[in-house]
Coordinates of C-alpha atoms and ligand atoms in Angstrom, one line a residue:
M812 CA -12.0 -20.4 -22.3
V813 CA -10.4 -18.2 -19.6
T814 CA -9.9 -14.7 -20.7
S815 CA -9.2 -11.5 -18.7
S816 CA -12.8 -10.5 -19.1
T817 CA -13.9 -13.6 -17.2
Y818 CA -12.4 -12.1 -14.0
P819 CA -11.5 -8.5 -14.6
L820 CA -8.7 -6.8 -12.8
S821 CA -11.0 -4.6 -10.8
Y822 CA -10.4 -2.9 -7.5
L823 CA -14.0 -1.6 -7.2
T824 CA -15.0 -4.6 -5.1
A825 CA -13.2 -6.6 -2.4
A826 CA -13.2 -10.3 -1.6
G827 CA -11.1 -10.5 1.5
P828 CA -10.3 -8.8 4.8
A829 CA -6.9 -7.4 3.6
A830 CA -8.6 -5.5 0.8
R831 CA -12.0 -4.4 2.3
P832 CA -10.8 -1.6 4.6
V833 CA -8.8 -0.2 1.7
L834 CA -11.8 -0.3 -0.6
L835 CA -13.9 1.6 1.9
L836 CA -11.2 4.1 2.3
N837 CA -10.9 4.5 -1.4
W838 CA -14.7 5.2 -1.8
G839 CA -14.6 7.5 1.3
L840 CA -11.7 9.6 -0.1
I841 CA -13.4 9.8 -3.5
T842 CA -16.6 11.1 -1.8
I843 CA -14.7 13.6 0.4
S844 CA -12.7 14.9 -2.5
S845 CA -15.8 15.2 -4.7
I846 CA -17.6 17.2 -1.9
V847 CA -14.5 19.5 -1.5
I848 CA -14.3 20.1 -5.2
L849 CA -18.1 20.9 -5.4
I850 CA -17.8 23.4 -2.4
V851 CA -14.7 25.1 -3.8
A852 CA -16.2 25.3 -7.3
A853 CA -19.4 26.9 -5.8
L854 CA -17.4 29.4 -3.8
I855 CA -15.3 30.4 -6.8
I856 CA -18.4 30.9 -9.0
G857 CA -20.1 32.8 -6.1
A858 CA -17.1 35.0 -5.6
I859 CA -16.8 35.8 -9.4
F860 CA -20.5 37.0 -9.5
R861 CA -20.2 38.9 -6.2
H862 CA -17.1 40.7 -7.4
R863 CA -18.8 41.7 -10.7
T864 CA -21.9 43.1 -8.9
Q865 CA -19.6 44.9 -6.4
S866 CA -17.5 46.3 -9.2
E867 CA -20.5 47.7 -11.0
E868 CA -21.7 49.4 -7.8
T869 CA -18.4 50.7 -6.7
D870 CA -14.9 50.4 -8.1
A871 CA -13.3 49.8 -4.7
P872 CA -11.4 46.4 -4.5
M873 CA -11.9 44.1 -1.5
S874 CA -9.9 45.4 1.5
E875 CA -6.7 43.6 2.4
G876 CA -8.1 42.6 5.8
G877 CA -11.1 41.0 4.1
A878 CA -9.0 38.9 1.7
T879 CA -6.8 37.7 4.6
S880 CA -9.7 36.6 6.7
W881 CA -11.1 34.6 3.8
I882 CA -7.8 32.9 3.3
T883 CA -7.7 32.0 7.1
I884 CA -11.3 30.7 6.9
G885 CA -10.4 28.6 3.8
V886 CA -7.3 27.1 5.2
G887 CA -9.1 26.4 8.5
I888 CA -12.0 24.6 6.7
S889 CA -9.6 22.6 4.5
I890 CA -7.7 21.2 7.5
V891 CA -10.8 19.5 8.8
P892 CA -11.4 17.0 5.9
L893 CA -7.6 16.5 5.4
F894 CA -7.0 15.7 9.1
A895 CA -10.1 13.4 9.2
S896 CA -8.8 11.6 6.1
M897 CA -5.4 11.1 7.7
V898 CA -6.9 9.7 10.9
W899 CA -9.0 7.3 8.8
M900 CA -6.0 6.2 6.8
L901 CA -4.0 5.5 9.9
L902 CA -6.9 3.5 11.3
V903 CA -7.1 1.5 8.1
L904 CA -3.3 0.8 8.2
R905 CA -3.7 -0.5 11.7
S906 CA -6.6 -2.7 10.7
L907 CA -4.5 -4.3 8.0
R908 CA -2.1 -5.8 10.5
E909 CA -1.6 -9.5 9.8
P910 CA -3.8 -11.7 11.9
D911 CA -2.0 -13.7 14.6
D912 CA -2.9 -17.1 13.2
P913 CA -0.5 -20.0 13.7
T914 CA -2.2 -22.0 10.9
M915 CA -1.3 -19.3 8.4
L916 CA -0.2 -20.6 5.0
R917 CA 3.2 -19.3 4.0
I918 CA 4.3 -18.5 0.4
D919 CA 7.6 -16.9 -0.8
V920 CA 7.1 -14.9 -4.0
T921 CA 9.9 -13.9 -6.3
A922 CA 9.2 -11.6 -9.2
Q923 CA 11.4 -11.5 -12.3
M924 CA 11.0 -10.0 -15.7
F925 CA 8.2 -10.9 -16.5
W926 CA 6.9 -13.8 -14.4
W927 CA 6.3 -15.0 -10.8
S928 CA 7.9 -17.9 -8.8
F929 CA 5.9 -19.1 -5.8
H930 CA 7.4 -21.3 -3.2
Y931 CA 5.0 -22.9 -0.7
D932 CA 6.6 -23.5 2.7
D933 CA 6.2 -26.9 4.4
D934 CA 2.8 -26.9 6.1
P935 CA 2.8 -28.7 9.4
S936 CA -0.6 -27.4 10.5
G937 CA -2.9 -30.2 9.2
P938 CA -3.3 -33.7 10.5
A939 CA -0.6 -34.8 8.0
P940 CA 2.3 -32.4 7.4
L941 CA 2.6 -31.2 3.8
K942 CA 6.0 -30.7 2.1
G943 CA 6.8 -27.5 0.4
F944 CA 7.2 -27.1 -3.3
T945 CA 7.7 -24.5 -6.0
T946 CA 5.2 -23.4 -8.8
A947 CA 4.9 -20.5 -11.1
N948 CA 2.3 -17.9 -12.2
E949 CA -0.7 -19.4 -10.4
I950 CA -1.4 -20.1 -6.7
H951 CA -4.2 -22.0 -5.0
I952 CA -5.3 -20.9 -1.6
P953 CA -7.9 -22.3 0.8
V954 CA -10.8 -19.9 1.6
G955 CA -11.0 -18.4 5.0
R956 CA -7.3 -19.0 5.9
P957 CA -4.8 -16.1 5.9
V958 CA -1.8 -16.4 3.6
H959 CA 1.5 -14.8 4.7
L960 CA 3.6 -13.7 1.7
R961 CA 7.3 -12.9 1.7
V962 CA 7.9 -11.0 -1.5
T963 CA 11.2 -10.1 -3.3
S964 CA 12.6 -9.6 -6.7
A965 CA 15.4 -11.3 -8.7
D966 CA 16.1 -8.3 -10.9
V967 CA 14.3 -4.9 -10.9
I968 CA 11.5 -3.5 -8.7
H969 CA 8.1 -5.1 -9.2
S970 CA 5.0 -5.0 -7.1
F971 CA 2.7 -7.7 -5.9
W972 CA -0.9 -6.8 -6.4
V973 CA -4.2 -8.8 -6.3
P974 CA -6.7 -5.9 -6.3
K975 CA -9.6 -7.8 -4.8
L976 CA -7.6 -9.5 -2.1
V977 CA -4.7 -7.2 -1.2
G978 CA -3.1 -3.8 -2.1
R979 CA 0.3 -3.5 -3.7
M980 CA 3.5 -4.5 -2.0
D981 CA 6.8 -3.5 -3.5
M982 CA 9.1 -6.4 -4.5
I983 CA 12.7 -5.1 -4.2
P984 CA 15.9 -7.0 -5.1
G985 CA 17.9 -8.0 -2.0
Q986 CA 15.0 -7.2 0.4
I987 CA 12.1 -9.2 1.7
N988 CA 8.8 -7.4 2.2
E989 CA 5.9 -9.1 3.9
T990 CA 2.2 -8.9 3.3
W991 CA -0.8 -11.1 3.6
L992 CA -4.1 -11.9 1.9
Q993 CA -7.2 -14.0 2.5
A994 CA -10.2 -14.9 0.3
D995 CA -13.7 -15.0 1.8
R996 CA -15.2 -17.2 -0.9
P997 CA -14.1 -19.5 -3.7
G998 CA -13.2 -17.8 -6.9
L999 CA -10.7 -16.7 -9.4
Y1000 CA -8.7 -13.5 -8.7
R1001 CA -6.3 -11.8 -11.0
G1002 CA -2.9 -10.7 -9.8
Q1003 CA -0.8 -8.2 -11.6
C1004 CA 2.6 -6.5 -11.3
G1005 CA 1.8 -3.1 -10.0
E1006 CA 5.1 -1.3 -10.7
F1007 CA 6.4 -0.5 -14.2
C1008 CA 9.3 -2.9 -14.7
G1009 CA 9.9 -3.0 -18.4
L1010 CA 8.5 -3.8 -21.8
E1011 CA 6.2 -6.6 -20.6
H1012 CA 5.1 -5.0 -17.3
A1013 CA 1.4 -5.1 -18.5
G1014 CA 1.9 -8.8 -19.4
M1015 CA 3.1 -9.8 -16.0
G1016 CA 0.1 -11.3 -14.5
F1017 CA -0.8 -14.3 -12.3
D1018 CA -3.9 -16.1 -11.0
V1019 CA -5.1 -16.7 -7.5
I1020 CA -7.5 -19.6 -7.2
A1021 CA -9.3 -19.7 -3.9
E1022 CA -11.1 -22.9 -3.2
T1023 CA -12.6 -25.0 -0.4
P1024 CA -10.0 -26.5 2.1
D1025 CA -10.6 -30.0 0.6
D1026 CA -10.1 -28.8 -3.0
Y1027 CA -7.0 -26.9 -1.9
L1028 CA -5.6 -30.0 -0.1
A1029 CA -6.2 -32.2 -3.2
W1030 CA -4.5 -29.7 -5.4
R1031 CA -1.5 -29.4 -3.1
R1032 CA -1.1 -33.2 -2.8
H1033 CA -1.3 -33.4 -6.6
Q1034 CA 1.4 -30.8 -7.0
L1035 CA 3.9 -33.1 -5.2
E1036 CA 3.2 -36.1 -7.5
A1037 CA 5.7 -36.9 -10.2
P1038 CA 4.3 -36.8 -13.7
D1039 CA 3.1 -39.9 -15.6
Q1040 CA 6.1 -41.4 -17.4
T1041 CA 4.4 -43.8 -19.7
P1042 CA 6.7 -45.4 -22.3
A1043 CA 4.9 -43.5 -25.1
L1044 CA 6.0 -40.2 -23.5
Q1045 CA 9.6 -41.2 -22.9
S1046 CA 11.1 -39.8 -26.1
A1047 CA 9.0 -36.6 -25.8
M1048 CA 10.3 -36.2 -22.3
S1049 CA 13.9 -36.5 -23.3
L1050 CA 13.3 -34.0 -26.1
F1051 CA 11.9 -31.6 -23.5
D1052 CA 14.8 -32.3 -21.1
K1053 CA 17.3 -31.6 -23.9
N1054 CA 15.7 -28.4 -25.2
C1055 CA 13.9 -26.9 -22.2
G1056 CA 15.5 -28.6 -19.2
S1057 CA 18.4 -26.2 -18.8
C1058 CA 16.0 -23.4 -17.8
H1059 CA 12.8 -25.1 -16.6
A1060 CA 12.0 -27.7 -13.9
V1061 CA 9.5 -30.5 -13.7
R1062 CA 9.4 -32.1 -10.3
G1063 CA 10.2 -35.8 -10.3
T1064 CA 12.2 -35.7 -13.6
M1065 CA 15.7 -34.8 -14.8
A1066 CA 14.6 -31.2 -15.6
A1067 CA 15.4 -29.2 -12.4
A1068 CA 16.7 -25.8 -13.4
P1069 CA 15.3 -22.8 -11.5
I1070 CA 16.0 -20.2 -14.2
A1071 CA 12.5 -20.1 -15.8
P1072 CA 9.0 -20.8 -14.5
D1073 CA 8.6 -24.2 -12.8
L1074 CA 6.5 -26.3 -15.2
S1075 CA 5.4 -29.1 -12.8
H1076 CA 1.7 -29.7 -13.6
V1077 CA 1.7 -26.8 -15.9
A1078 CA -1.1 -28.3 -18.0
S1079 CA -3.4 -27.9 -15.1
R1080 CA -2.9 -24.1 -15.0
L1081 CA -5.4 -21.7 -16.5
R1082 CA -3.0 -19.5 -18.4
I1083 CA 0.6 -19.6 -19.8
G1084 CA 3.2 -16.9 -20.4
S1085 CA 2.5 -15.4 -17.0
G1086 CA -1.1 -14.7 -17.8
V1087 CA -0.9 -13.6 -21.4
L1088 CA -2.5 -16.7 -23.1
A1089 CA -5.2 -19.2 -22.2
N1090 CA -3.6 -22.6 -21.6
T1091 CA -4.6 -24.4 -24.8
E1092 CA -2.6 -26.6 -27.2
A1093 CA -2.9 -23.9 -29.9
S1094 CA -1.6 -21.1 -27.7
L1095 CA 1.3 -23.3 -26.4
R1096 CA 2.3 -23.9 -30.1
L1097 CA 2.1 -20.1 -30.7
W1098 CA 4.2 -19.4 -27.7
L1099 CA 6.9 -22.0 -28.5
K1100 CA 7.1 -21.0 -32.1
D1101 CA 7.9 -17.3 -31.3
P1102 CA 7.7 -16.3 -27.6
D1103 CA 8.9 -12.7 -28.4
A1104 CA 6.0 -12.2 -30.8
V1105 CA 3.5 -13.1 -28.1
K1106 CA 5.4 -11.3 -25.3
P1107 CA 7.9 -8.8 -26.5
G1108 CA 10.9 -8.6 -24.1
T1109 CA 10.5 -12.1 -22.7
S1110 CA 13.6 -13.9 -21.7
M1111 CA 12.3 -17.1 -23.2
P1112 CA 14.4 -17.7 -26.3
R1113 CA 12.9 -18.8 -29.6
P1114 CA 13.8 -22.5 -29.7
A1115 CA 15.0 -23.8 -33.0
L1116 CA 12.8 -26.9 -33.2
S1117 CA 11.7 -29.0 -36.0
E1118 CA 7.9 -29.5 -36.4
D1119 CA 8.2 -33.1 -35.1
T1120 CA 10.2 -32.0 -32.0
L1121 CA 7.8 -29.1 -31.4
S1122 CA 4.8 -31.5 -31.5
A1123 CA 6.5 -34.0 -29.2
I1124 CA 7.4 -31.3 -26.7
I1125 CA 3.8 -29.9 -26.8
S1126 CA 2.4 -33.4 -26.2
Y1127 CA 4.7 -33.8 -23.2
V1128 CA 3.9 -30.4 -21.7
D1129 CA 0.1 -31.2 -22.2
S1130 CA 0.6 -34.4 -20.3
L1131 CA 1.8 -32.5 -17.2
K1132 CA -1.7 -32.3 -15.7
Ligands
CUA2681 CU1 7.0 -6.5 -13.0 CU2 5.8 -4.6 -13.7

């Protein structure tokens, strides 16, 4: 079962070129700050003892000129690490410039309380052009290929953040900010909203699955396929369309509303509820019975469904592999 401890939200290691310089800077600043704190603490302790010994010998306080020269020396010394840190930070900012790569994958990200919509642009770079599509709360990316992200928000300010792959980028309503990320090796990386945005800010997560180019291509092609519409699922599908289709979309079916997360192939995702539950039948049932109990503040209404309808909808959603 996928839980948050399987792939912790840690920024103590990096897995891509857009995160590595920041990680180094992070450790560097922690080291510099620690050394400064130790030196200052040692000087303060030394000064206290020196002052006591002097006071016992003579009652005369330090001359004004002596105090001023110490302040000058202190300020002078402090400027050196501060200036060095600033130069390092500017160099890191410059190194984070997006690579000039025409094969870059392009994804538009829209945040809303409290989930993520991802729209993959058409991808003409391969031997066969790939059509764009929309998905939610989980993205797949090929390793070694940079991904350009255009991020915005549909309501309040959120922040796009995948600690191991890229630092935060504000997502502001009415404005498009740009950033990029790249994964060096296949793996599962947690994304998280990095700006307090309301009751479920902490429950606003997403998953980045980095995989080999072939696996990524297979996933992407599968995303464009319409779901199985076996006769056995027909009545379950119409119950879904009736109860869920005015907010959610499933590509290739009547359900096409863009208000809530796109549920095309949702059964193949790792988690549901924007990262709050592992994607199992039991958690889907829990979620559908009372979304607000699982995720207080969610916009998902509590659907008034009979047990039979609920089971039918769950079997339909589970079929959306
Ligand atoms: Cu969205 Cu915090």
